[in-house]
mmCIF file of C-alpha atoms in Angstrom:
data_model
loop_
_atom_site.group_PDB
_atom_site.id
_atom_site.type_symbol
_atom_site.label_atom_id
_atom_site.label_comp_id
_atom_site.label_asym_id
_atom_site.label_seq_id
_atom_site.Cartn_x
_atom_site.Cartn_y
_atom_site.Cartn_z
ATOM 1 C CA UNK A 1 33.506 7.095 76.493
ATOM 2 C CA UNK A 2 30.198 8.312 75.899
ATOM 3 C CA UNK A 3 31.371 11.496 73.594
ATOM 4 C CA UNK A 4 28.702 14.250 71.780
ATOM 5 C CA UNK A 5 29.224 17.177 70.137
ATOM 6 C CA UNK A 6 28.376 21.068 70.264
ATOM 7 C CA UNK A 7 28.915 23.558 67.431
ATOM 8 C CA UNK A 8 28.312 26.946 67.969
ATOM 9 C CA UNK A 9 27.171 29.027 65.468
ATOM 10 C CA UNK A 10 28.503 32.448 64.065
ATOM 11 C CA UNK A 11 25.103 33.246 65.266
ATOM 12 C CA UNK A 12 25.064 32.275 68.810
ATOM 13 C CA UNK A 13 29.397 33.456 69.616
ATOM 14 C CA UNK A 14 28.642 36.196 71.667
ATOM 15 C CA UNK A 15 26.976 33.547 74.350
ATOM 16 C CA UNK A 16 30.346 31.409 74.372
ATOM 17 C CA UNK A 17 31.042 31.874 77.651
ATOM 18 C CA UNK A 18 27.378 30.918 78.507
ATOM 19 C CA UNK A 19 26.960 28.151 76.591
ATOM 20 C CA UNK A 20 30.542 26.785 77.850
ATOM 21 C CA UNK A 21 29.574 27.164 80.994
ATOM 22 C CA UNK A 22 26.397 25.576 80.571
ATOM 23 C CA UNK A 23 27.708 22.384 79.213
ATOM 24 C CA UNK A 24 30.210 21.889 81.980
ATOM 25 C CA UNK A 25 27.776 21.318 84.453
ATOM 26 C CA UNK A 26 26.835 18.283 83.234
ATOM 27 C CA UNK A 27 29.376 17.396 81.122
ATOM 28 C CA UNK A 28 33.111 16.988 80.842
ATOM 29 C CA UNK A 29 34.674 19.000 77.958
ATOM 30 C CA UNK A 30 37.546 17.434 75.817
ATOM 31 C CA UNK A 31 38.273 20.071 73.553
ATOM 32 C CA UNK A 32 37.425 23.226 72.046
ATOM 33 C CA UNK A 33 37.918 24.119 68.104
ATOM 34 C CA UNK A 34 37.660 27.417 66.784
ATOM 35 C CA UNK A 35 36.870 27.228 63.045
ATOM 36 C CA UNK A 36 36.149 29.686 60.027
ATOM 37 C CA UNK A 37 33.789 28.404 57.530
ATOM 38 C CA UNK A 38 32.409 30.500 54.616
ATOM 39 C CA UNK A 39 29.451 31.041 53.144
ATOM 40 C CA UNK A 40 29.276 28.549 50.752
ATOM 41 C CA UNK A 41 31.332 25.722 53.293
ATOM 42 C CA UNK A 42 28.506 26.182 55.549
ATOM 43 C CA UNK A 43 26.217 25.823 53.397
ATOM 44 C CA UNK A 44 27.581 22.853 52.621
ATOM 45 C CA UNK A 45 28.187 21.784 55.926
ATOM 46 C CA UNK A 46 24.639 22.355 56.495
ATOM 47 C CA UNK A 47 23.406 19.952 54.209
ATOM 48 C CA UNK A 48 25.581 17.101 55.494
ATOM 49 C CA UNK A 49 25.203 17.680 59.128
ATOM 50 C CA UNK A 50 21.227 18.250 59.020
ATOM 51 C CA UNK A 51 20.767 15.831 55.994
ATOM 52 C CA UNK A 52 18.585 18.469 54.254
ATOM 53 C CA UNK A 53 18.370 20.271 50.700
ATOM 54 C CA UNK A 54 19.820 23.044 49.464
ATOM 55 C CA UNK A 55 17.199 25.228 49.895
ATOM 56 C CA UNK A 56 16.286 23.802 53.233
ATOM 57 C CA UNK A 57 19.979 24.657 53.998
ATOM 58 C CA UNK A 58 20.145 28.770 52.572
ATOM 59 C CA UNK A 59 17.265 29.206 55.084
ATOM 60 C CA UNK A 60 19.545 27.074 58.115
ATOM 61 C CA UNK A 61 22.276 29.404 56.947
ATOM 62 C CA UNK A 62 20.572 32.822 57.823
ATOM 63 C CA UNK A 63 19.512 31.172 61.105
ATOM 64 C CA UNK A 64 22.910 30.068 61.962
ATOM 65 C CA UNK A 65 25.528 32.729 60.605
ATOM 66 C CA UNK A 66 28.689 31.869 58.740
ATOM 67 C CA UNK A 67 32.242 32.863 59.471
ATOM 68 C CA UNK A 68 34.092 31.899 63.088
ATOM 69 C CA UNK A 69 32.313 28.890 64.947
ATOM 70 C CA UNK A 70 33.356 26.928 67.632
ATOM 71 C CA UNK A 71 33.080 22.941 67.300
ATOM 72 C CA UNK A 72 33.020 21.400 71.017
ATOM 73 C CA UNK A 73 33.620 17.720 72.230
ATOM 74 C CA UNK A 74 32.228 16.923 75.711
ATOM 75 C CA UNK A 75 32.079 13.172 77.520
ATOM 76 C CA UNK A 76 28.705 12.445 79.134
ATOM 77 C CA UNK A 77 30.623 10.667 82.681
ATOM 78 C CA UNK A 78 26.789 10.240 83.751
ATOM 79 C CA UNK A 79 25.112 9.111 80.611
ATOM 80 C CA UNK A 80 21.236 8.482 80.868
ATOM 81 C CA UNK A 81 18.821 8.019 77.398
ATOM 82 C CA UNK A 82 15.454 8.796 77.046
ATOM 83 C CA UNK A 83 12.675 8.838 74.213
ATOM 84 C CA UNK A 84 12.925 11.337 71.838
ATOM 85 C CA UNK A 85 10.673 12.574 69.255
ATOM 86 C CA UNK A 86 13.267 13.259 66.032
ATOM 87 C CA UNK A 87 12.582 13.591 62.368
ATOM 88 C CA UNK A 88 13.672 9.998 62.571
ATOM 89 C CA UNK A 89 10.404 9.246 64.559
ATOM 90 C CA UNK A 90 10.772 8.598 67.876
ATOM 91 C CA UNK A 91 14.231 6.991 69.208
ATOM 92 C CA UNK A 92 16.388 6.880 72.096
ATOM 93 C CA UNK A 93 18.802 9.893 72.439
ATOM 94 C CA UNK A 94 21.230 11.073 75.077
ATOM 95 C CA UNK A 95 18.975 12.840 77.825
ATOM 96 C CA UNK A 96 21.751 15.428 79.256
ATOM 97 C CA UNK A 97 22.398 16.257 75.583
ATOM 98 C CA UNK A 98 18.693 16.894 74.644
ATOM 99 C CA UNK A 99 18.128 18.534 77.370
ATOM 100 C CA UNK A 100 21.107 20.778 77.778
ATOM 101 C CA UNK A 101 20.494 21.562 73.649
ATOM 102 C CA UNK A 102 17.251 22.824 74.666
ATOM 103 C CA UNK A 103 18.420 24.532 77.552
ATOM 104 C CA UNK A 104 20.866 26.552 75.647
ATOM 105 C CA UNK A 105 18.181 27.085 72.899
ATOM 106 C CA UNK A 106 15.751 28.958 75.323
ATOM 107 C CA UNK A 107 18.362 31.281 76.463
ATOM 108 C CA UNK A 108 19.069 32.368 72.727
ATOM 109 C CA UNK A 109 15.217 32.960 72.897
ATOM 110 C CA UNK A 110 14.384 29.606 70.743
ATOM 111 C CA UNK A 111 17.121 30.379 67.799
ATOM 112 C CA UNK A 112 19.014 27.098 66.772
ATOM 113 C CA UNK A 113 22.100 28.711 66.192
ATOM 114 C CA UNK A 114 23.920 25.899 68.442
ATOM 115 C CA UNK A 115 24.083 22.219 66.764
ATOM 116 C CA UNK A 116 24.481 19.266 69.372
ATOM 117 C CA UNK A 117 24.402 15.330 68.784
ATOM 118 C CA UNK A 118 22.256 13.286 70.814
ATOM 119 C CA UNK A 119 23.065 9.778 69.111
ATOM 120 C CA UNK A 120 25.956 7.920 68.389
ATOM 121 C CA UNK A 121 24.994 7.682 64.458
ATOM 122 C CA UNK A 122 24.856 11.752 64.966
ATOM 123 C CA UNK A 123 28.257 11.911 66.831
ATOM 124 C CA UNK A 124 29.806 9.705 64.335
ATOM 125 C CA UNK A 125 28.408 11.755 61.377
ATOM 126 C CA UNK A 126 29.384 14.946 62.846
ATOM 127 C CA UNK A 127 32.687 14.313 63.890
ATOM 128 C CA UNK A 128 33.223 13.316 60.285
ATOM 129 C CA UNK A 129 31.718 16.115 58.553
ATOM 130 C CA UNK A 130 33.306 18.934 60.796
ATOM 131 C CA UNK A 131 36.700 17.856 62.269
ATOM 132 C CA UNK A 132 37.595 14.943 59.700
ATOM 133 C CA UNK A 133 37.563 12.709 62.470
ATOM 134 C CA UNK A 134 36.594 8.787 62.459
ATOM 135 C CA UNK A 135 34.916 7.586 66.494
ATOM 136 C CA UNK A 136 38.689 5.570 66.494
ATOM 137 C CA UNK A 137 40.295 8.932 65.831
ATOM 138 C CA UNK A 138 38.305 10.510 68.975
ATOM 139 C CA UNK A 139 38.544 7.799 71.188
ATOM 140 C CA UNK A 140 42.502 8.138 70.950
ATOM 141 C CA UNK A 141 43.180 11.827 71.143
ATOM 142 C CA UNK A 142 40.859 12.646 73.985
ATOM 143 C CA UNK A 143 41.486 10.615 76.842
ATOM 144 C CA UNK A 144 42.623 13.441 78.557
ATOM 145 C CA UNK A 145 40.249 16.544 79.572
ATOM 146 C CA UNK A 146 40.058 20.037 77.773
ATOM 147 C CA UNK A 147 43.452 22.114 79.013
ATOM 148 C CA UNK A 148 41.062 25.210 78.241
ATOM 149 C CA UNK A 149 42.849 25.799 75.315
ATOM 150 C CA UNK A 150 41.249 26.646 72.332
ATOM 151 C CA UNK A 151 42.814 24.896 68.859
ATOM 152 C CA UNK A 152 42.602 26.854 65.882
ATOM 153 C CA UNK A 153 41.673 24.465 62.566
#
């Protein structure tokens, strides 16, 4: 399975609907979280998922909101890669994700209040730092496709 990951920011939940709608065109979903994360736990979050400092992540925060968010798992049945520029330098990254991330970005008018992997060391990472979740872990519980249930964690 060729799995990423979405999180939508307090920020960006009034476009849900939108954005969940946007990924299924090119994606299949596997499940939906709803989470609440405070103030400081995003913070915190922030720093682990974006690698960054403190203060690099109090000015992510005001970007991105804190409170309910919505962590999303989607299979890429199509997967393609492509060149990226990335603060890594320049690496291959999963094409429908970066460009579906970018997508989504423009209709928020450029705010990055919406997180998405485009690697596998991302995916990995994030799957970690926000569900608790090792790739074995994911590659068991979602074989099947999203019910369109959302689980509360």
């Amino acid at each position: 399975m060729h799995l990423q990951l979405f999180l939508i920011w307090n920020n960006a939940i009034k476009h849900y609907n939108y954005i969940i709608k946007t990924l299924s065109w090119t994606f299949k979903i596997k499940k939906v979280y709803e989470a609440y994360w405070d103030q400081t736990k995003t913070a915190n979050q922030i720093i682990k998922l974006y690698q960054c400092t403190s203060k690099q992540a109090q000015t992510k925060l005001l970007e991105c909101g804190y409170g309910k968010i919505f962590i999303i798992l989607v299979e890429d049945i199509t997967p393609l890669s492509k060149l990226y520029p990335t603060k890594y330098g320049i690496i291959e990254v999963s094409k429908h994700a970066q460009e579906i991330k970018s997508e989504i970005r423009m209709h928020l008018n450029g705010n990055k209040s919406i997180h998405g992997t485009m690697t596998d060391f991302e995916f990995i990472n994030d799957i970690n730092v926000c569900l608790n979740y090792t790739e074995q872990d994911i590659q068991n519980l979602y074989k099947t496709d999203w019910n369109k249930k959302i689980c509360k964690i």
